[in-house]
Short mmCIF file of N, CA and C in Angstrom, two decimals:
data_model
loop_
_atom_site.label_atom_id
_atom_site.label_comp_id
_atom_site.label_asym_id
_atom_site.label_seq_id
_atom_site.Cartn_x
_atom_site.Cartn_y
_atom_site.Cartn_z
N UNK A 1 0.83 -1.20 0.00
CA UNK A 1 0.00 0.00 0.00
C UNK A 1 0.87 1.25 0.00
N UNK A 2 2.06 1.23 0.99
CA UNK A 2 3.32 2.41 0.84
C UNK A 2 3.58 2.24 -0.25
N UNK A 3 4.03 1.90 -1.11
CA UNK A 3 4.35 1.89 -2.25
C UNK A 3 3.74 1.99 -3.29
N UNK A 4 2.40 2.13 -3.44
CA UNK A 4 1.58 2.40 -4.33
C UNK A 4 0.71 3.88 -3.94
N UNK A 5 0.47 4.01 -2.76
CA UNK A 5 1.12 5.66 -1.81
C UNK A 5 2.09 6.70 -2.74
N UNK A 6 2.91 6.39 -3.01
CA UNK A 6 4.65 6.38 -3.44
C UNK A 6 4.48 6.71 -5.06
N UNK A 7 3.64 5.90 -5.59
CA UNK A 7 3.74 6.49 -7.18
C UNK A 7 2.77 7.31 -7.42
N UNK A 8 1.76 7.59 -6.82
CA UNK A 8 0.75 8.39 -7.15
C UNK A 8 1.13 9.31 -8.07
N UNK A 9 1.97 10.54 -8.17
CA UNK A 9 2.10 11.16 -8.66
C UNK A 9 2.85 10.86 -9.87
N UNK A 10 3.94 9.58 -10.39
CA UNK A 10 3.81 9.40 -11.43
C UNK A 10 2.72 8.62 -12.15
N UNK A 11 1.79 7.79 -11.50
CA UNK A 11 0.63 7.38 -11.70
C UNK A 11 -0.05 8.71 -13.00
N UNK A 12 -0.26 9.76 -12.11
CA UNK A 12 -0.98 11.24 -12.39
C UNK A 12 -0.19 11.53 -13.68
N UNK A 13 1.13 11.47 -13.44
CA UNK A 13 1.50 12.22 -14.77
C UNK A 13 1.55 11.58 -16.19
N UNK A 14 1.67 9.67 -15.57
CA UNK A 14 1.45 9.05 -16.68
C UNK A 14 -0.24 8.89 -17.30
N UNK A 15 -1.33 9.72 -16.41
CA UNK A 15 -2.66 9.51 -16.87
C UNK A 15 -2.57 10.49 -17.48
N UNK A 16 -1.77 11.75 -17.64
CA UNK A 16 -2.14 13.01 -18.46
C UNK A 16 -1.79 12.66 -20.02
N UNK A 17 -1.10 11.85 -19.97
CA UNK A 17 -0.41 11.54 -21.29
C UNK A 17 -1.85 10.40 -22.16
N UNK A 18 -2.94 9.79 -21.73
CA UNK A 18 -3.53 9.13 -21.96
C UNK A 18 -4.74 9.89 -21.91
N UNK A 19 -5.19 10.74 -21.08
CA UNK A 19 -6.75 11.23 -20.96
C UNK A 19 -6.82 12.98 -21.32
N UNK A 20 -8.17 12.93 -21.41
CA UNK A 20 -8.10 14.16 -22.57
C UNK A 20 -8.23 15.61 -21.50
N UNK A 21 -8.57 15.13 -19.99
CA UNK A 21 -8.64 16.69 -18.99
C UNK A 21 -7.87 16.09 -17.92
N UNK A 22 -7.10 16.74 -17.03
CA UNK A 22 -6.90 16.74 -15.66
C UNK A 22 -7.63 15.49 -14.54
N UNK A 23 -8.96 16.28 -14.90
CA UNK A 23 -10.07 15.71 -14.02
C UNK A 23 -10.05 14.13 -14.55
N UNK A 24 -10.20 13.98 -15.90
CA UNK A 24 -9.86 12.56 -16.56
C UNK A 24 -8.92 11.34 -16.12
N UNK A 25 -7.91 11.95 -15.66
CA UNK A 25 -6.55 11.61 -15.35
C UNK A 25 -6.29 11.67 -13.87
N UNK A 26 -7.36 12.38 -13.01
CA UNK A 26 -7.52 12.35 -11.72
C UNK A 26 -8.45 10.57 -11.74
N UNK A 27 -9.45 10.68 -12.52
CA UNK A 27 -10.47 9.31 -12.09
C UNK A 27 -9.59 8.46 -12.51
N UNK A 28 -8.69 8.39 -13.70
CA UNK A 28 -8.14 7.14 -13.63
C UNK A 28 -7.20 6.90 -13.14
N UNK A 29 -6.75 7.47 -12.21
CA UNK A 29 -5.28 6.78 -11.27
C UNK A 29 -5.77 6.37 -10.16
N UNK A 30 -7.47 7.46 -9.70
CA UNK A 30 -8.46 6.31 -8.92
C UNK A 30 -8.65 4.84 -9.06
N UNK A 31 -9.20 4.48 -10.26
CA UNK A 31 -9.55 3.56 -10.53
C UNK A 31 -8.57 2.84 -10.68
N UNK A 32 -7.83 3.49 -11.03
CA UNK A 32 -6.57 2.23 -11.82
C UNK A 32 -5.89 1.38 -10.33
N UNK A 33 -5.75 2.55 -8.95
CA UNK A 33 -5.23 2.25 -7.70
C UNK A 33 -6.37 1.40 -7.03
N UNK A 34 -7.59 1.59 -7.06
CA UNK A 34 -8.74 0.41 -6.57
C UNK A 34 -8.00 -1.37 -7.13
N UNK A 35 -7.91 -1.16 -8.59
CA UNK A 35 -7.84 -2.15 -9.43
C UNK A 35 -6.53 -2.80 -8.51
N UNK A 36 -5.65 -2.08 -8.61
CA UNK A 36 -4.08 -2.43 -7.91
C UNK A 36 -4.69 -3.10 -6.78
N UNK A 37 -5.27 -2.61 -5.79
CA UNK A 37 -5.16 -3.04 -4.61
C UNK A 37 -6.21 -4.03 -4.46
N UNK A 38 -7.18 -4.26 -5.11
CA UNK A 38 -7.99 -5.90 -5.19
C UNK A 38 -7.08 -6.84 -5.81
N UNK A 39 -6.07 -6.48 -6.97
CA UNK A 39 -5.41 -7.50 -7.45
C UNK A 39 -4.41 -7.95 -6.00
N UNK A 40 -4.23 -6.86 -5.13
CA UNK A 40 -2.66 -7.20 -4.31
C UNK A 40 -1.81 -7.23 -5.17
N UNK A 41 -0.77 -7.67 -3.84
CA UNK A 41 1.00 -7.21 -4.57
C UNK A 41 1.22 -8.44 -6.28
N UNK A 42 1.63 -7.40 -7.09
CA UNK A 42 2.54 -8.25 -8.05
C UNK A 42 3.62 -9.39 -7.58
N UNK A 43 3.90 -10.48 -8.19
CA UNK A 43 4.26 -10.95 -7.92
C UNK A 43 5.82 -10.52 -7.71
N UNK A 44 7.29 -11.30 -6.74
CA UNK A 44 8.18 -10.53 -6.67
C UNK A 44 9.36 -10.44 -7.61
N UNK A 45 8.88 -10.48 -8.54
CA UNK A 45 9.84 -10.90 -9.77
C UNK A 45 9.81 -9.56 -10.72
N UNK A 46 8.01 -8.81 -10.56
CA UNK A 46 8.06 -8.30 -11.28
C UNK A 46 7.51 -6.21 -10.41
N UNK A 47 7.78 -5.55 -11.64
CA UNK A 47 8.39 -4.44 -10.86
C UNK A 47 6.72 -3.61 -10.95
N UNK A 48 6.49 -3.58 -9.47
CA UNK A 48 5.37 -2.62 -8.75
C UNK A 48 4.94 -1.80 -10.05
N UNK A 49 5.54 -0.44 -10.06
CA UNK A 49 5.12 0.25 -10.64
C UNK A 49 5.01 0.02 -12.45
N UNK A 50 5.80 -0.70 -12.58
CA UNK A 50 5.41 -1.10 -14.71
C UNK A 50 3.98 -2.13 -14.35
N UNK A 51 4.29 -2.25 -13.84
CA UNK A 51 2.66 -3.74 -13.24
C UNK A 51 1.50 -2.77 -13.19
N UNK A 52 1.65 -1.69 -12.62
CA UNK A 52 0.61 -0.76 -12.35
C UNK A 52 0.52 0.09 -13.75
N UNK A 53 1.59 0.46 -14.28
CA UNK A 53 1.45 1.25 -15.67
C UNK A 53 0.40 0.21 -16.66
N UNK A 54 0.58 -0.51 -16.56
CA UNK A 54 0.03 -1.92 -17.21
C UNK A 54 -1.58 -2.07 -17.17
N UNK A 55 -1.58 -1.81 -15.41
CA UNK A 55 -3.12 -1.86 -14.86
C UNK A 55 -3.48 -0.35 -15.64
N UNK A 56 -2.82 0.53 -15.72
CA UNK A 56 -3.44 1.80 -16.06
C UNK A 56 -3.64 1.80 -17.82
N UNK A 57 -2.62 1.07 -18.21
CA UNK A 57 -3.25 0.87 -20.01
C UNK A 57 -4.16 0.24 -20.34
N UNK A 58 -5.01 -0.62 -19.64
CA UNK A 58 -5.59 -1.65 -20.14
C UNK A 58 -6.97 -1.26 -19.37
N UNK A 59 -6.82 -0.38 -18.16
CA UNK A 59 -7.84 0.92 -17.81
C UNK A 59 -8.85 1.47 -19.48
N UNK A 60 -7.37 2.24 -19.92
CA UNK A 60 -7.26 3.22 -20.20
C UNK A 60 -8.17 2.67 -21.69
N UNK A 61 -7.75 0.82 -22.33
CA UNK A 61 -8.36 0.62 -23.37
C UNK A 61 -9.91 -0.14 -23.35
N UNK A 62 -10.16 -0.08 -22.23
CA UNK A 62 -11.32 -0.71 -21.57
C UNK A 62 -12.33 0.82 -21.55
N UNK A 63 -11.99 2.10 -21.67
CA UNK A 63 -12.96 3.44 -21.49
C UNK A 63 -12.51 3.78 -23.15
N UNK A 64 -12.01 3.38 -23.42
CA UNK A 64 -12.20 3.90 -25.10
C UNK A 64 -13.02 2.76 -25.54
N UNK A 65 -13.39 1.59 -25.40
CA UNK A 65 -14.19 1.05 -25.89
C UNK A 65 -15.56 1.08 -25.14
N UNK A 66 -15.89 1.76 -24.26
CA UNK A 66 -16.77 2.53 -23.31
C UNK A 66 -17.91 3.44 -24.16
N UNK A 67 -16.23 4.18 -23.89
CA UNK A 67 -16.49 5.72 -24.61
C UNK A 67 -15.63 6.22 -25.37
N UNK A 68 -15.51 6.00 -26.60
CA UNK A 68 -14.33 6.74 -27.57
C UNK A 68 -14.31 8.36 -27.45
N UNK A 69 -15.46 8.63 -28.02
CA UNK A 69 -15.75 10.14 -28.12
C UNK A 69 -15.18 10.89 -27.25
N UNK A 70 -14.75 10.52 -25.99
CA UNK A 70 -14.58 11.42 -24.73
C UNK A 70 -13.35 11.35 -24.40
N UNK A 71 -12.38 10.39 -25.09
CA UNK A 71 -10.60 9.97 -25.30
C UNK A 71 -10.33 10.32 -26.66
N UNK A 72 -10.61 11.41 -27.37
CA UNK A 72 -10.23 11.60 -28.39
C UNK A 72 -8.85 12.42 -28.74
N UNK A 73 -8.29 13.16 -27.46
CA UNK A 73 -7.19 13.39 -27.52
C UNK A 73 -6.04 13.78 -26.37
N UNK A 74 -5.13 13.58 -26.82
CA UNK A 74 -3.93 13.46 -25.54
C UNK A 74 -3.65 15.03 -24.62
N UNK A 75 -3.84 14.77 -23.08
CA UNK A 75 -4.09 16.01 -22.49
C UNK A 75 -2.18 16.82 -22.68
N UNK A 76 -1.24 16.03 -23.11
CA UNK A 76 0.17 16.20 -23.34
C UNK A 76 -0.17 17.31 -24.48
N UNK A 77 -0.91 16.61 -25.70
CA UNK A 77 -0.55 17.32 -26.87
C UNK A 77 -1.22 18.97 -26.76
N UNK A 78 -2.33 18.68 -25.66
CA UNK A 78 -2.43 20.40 -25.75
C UNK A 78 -1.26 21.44 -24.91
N UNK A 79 -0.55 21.01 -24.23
CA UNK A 79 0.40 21.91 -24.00
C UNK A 79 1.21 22.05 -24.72
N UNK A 80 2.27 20.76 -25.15
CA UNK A 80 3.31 20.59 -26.42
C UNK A 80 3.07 19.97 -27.24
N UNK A 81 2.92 20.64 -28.54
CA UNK A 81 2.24 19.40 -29.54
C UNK A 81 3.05 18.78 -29.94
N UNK A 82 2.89 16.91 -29.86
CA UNK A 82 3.73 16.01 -30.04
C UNK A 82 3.15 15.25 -31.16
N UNK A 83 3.88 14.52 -31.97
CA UNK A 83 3.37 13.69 -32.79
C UNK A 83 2.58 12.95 -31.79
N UNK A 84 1.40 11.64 -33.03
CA UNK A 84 0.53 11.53 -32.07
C UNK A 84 0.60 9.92 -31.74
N UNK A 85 0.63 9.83 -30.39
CA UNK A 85 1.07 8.41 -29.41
C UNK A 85 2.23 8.88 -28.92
N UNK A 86 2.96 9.82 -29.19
CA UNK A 86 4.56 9.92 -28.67
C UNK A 86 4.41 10.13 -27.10
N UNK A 87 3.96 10.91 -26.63
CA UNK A 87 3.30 11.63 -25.38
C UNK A 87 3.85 10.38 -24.18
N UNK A 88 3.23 9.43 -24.44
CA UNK A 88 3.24 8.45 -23.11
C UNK A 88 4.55 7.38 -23.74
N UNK A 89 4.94 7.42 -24.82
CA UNK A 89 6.53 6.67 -24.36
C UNK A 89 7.34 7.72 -24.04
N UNK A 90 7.51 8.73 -24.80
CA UNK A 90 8.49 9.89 -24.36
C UNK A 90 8.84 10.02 -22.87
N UNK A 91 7.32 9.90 -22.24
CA UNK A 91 7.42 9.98 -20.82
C UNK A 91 7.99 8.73 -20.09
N UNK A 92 7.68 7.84 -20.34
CA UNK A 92 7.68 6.27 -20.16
C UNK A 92 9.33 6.31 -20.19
N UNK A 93 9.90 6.68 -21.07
CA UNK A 93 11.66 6.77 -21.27
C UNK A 93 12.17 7.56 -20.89
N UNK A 94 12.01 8.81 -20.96
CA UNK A 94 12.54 9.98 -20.71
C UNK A 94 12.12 10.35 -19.42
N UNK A 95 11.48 10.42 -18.90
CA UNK A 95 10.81 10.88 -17.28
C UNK A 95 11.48 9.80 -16.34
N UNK A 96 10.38 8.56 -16.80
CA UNK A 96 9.89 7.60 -15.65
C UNK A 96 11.34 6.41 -15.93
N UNK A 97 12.59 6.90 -16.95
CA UNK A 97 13.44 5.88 -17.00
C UNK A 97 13.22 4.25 -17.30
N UNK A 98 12.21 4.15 -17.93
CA UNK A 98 11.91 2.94 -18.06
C UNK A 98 12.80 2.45 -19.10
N UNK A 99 12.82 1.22 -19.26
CA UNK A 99 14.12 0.82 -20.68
C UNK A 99 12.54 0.76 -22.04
N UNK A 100 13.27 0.56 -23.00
CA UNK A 100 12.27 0.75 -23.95
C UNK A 100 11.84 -0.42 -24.43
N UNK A 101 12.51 -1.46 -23.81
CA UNK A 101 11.14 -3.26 -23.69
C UNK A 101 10.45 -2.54 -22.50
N UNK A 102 10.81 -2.17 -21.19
CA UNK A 102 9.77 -2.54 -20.18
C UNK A 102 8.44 -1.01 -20.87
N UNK A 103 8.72 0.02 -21.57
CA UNK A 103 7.90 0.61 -22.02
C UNK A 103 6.89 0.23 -23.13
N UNK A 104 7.95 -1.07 -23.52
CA UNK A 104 6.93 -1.28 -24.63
C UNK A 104 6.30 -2.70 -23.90
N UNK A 105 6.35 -2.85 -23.25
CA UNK A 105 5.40 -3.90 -22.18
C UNK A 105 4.19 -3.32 -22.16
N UNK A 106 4.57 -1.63 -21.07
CA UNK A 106 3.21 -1.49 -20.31
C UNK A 106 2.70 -0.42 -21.73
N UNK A 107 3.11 -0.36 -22.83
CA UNK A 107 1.91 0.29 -23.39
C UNK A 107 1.34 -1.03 -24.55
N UNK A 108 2.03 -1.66 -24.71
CA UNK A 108 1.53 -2.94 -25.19
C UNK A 108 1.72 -2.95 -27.03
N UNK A 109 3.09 -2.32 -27.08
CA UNK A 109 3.84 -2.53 -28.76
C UNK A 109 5.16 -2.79 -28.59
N UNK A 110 5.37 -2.88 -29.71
CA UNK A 110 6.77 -3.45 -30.25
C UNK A 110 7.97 -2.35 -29.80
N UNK A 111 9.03 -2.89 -29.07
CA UNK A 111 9.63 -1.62 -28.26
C UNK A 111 10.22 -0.85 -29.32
N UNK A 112 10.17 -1.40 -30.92
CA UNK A 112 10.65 -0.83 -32.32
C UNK A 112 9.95 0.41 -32.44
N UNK A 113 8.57 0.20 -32.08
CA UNK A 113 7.60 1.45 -32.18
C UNK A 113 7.78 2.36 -31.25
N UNK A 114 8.42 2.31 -29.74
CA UNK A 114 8.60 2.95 -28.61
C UNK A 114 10.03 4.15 -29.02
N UNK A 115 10.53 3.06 -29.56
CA UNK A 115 11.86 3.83 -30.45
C UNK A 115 12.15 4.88 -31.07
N UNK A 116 10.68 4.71 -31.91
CA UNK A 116 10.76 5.51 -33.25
C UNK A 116 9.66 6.89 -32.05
N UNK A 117 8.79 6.37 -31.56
CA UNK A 117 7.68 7.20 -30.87
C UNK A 117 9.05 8.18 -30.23
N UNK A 118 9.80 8.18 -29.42
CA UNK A 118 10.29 8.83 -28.62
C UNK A 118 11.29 9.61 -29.31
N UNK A 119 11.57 8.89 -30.35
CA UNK A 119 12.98 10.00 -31.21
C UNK A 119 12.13 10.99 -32.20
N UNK A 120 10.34 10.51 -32.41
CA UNK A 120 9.40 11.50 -32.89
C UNK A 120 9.49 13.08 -31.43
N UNK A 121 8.99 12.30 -30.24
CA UNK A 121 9.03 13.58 -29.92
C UNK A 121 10.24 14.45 -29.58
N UNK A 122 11.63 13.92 -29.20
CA UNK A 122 12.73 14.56 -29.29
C UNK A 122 12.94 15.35 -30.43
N UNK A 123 12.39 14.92 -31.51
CA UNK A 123 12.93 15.47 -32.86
C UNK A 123 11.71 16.69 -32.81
N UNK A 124 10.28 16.50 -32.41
CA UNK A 124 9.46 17.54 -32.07
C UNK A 124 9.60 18.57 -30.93
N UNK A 125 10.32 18.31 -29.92
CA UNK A 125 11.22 19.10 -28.94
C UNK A 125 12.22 19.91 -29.20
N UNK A 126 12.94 19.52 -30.36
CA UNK A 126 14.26 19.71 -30.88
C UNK A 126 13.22 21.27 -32.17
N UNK A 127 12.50 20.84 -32.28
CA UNK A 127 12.24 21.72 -34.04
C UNK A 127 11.48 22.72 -32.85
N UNK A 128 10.96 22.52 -31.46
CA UNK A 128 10.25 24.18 -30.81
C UNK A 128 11.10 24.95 -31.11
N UNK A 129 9.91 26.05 -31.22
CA UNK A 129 10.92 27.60 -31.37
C UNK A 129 10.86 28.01 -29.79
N UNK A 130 12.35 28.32 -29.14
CA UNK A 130 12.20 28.57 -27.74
C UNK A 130 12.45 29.96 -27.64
N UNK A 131 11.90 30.62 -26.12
CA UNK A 131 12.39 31.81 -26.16
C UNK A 131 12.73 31.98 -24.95
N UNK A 132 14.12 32.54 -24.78
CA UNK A 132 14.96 32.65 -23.70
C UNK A 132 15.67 33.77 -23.57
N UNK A 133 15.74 34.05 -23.09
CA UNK A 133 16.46 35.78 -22.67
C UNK A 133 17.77 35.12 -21.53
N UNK A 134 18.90 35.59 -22.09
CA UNK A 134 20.04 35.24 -21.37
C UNK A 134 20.33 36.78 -20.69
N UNK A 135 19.94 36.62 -19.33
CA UNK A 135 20.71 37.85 -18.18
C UNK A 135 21.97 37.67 -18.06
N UNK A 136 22.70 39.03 -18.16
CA UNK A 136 23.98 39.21 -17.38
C UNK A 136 23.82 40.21 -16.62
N UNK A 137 25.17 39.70 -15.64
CA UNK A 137 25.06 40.63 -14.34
C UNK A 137 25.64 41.84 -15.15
#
């Protein structure tokens, strides 16, 4: 239960990358943490939190076949627009350090596709126009 305590907040940040509001991404790290804790602990071989990313994808494809209309787009891409699926491996690799098999576990493709997804949004990171003002004393 400490330990699932413990990810909440990457729980949260990996639901923003999947649901289309805040509030969206608030119910499903609810639900997804109910789900966790009727299943109990993963077994000890395998790692807590990708087990739970796992519980949260399969959430996540269980309300699009619900409700499509209302998952129609990634709450990531309205802040930075990313090519589209990049959002949750980018994060999955780049944030949450996952290797890019155990990312392509919990989103459920070929870690070939996780590959190409994540060097999409680097390369979409890379082409922002930034604006920075360099102070000197």
């Amino acid at each position: 239960m400490k330990d699932l305590v413990a990810l909440l907040p990457r729980l949260r940040r990996f639901a923003m990358t999947l649901c289309p509001s805040a509030k969206a991404a608030d119910e499903m790290v609810g639900a997804v943490s109910l789900r966790a804790l009727a299943h109990g602990q993963p077994a000890a071989d395998i790692r807590l939190d990708a087990w739970v990313y796992r519980l949260m994808r399969a959430l996540r494809q269980e309300s699009l076949v619900l409700a499509p209309e209302s998952q129609s787009i990634e709450a990531a891409a309205r802040i930075i627009p990313l090519p589209s699926g990049s959002s949750a491996a980018f994060l999955l690799v780049n944030v949450e350090k996952f290797s890019y098999e155990v990312a392509a576990d919990i989103l459920g493709i070929p870690h070939e596709a996780v590959m190409r997804q994540v060097a999409e949004a680097r390369m979409s990171f890379a082409a922002q126009e930034t604006k920075t003002f360099e102070k000197r004393a």
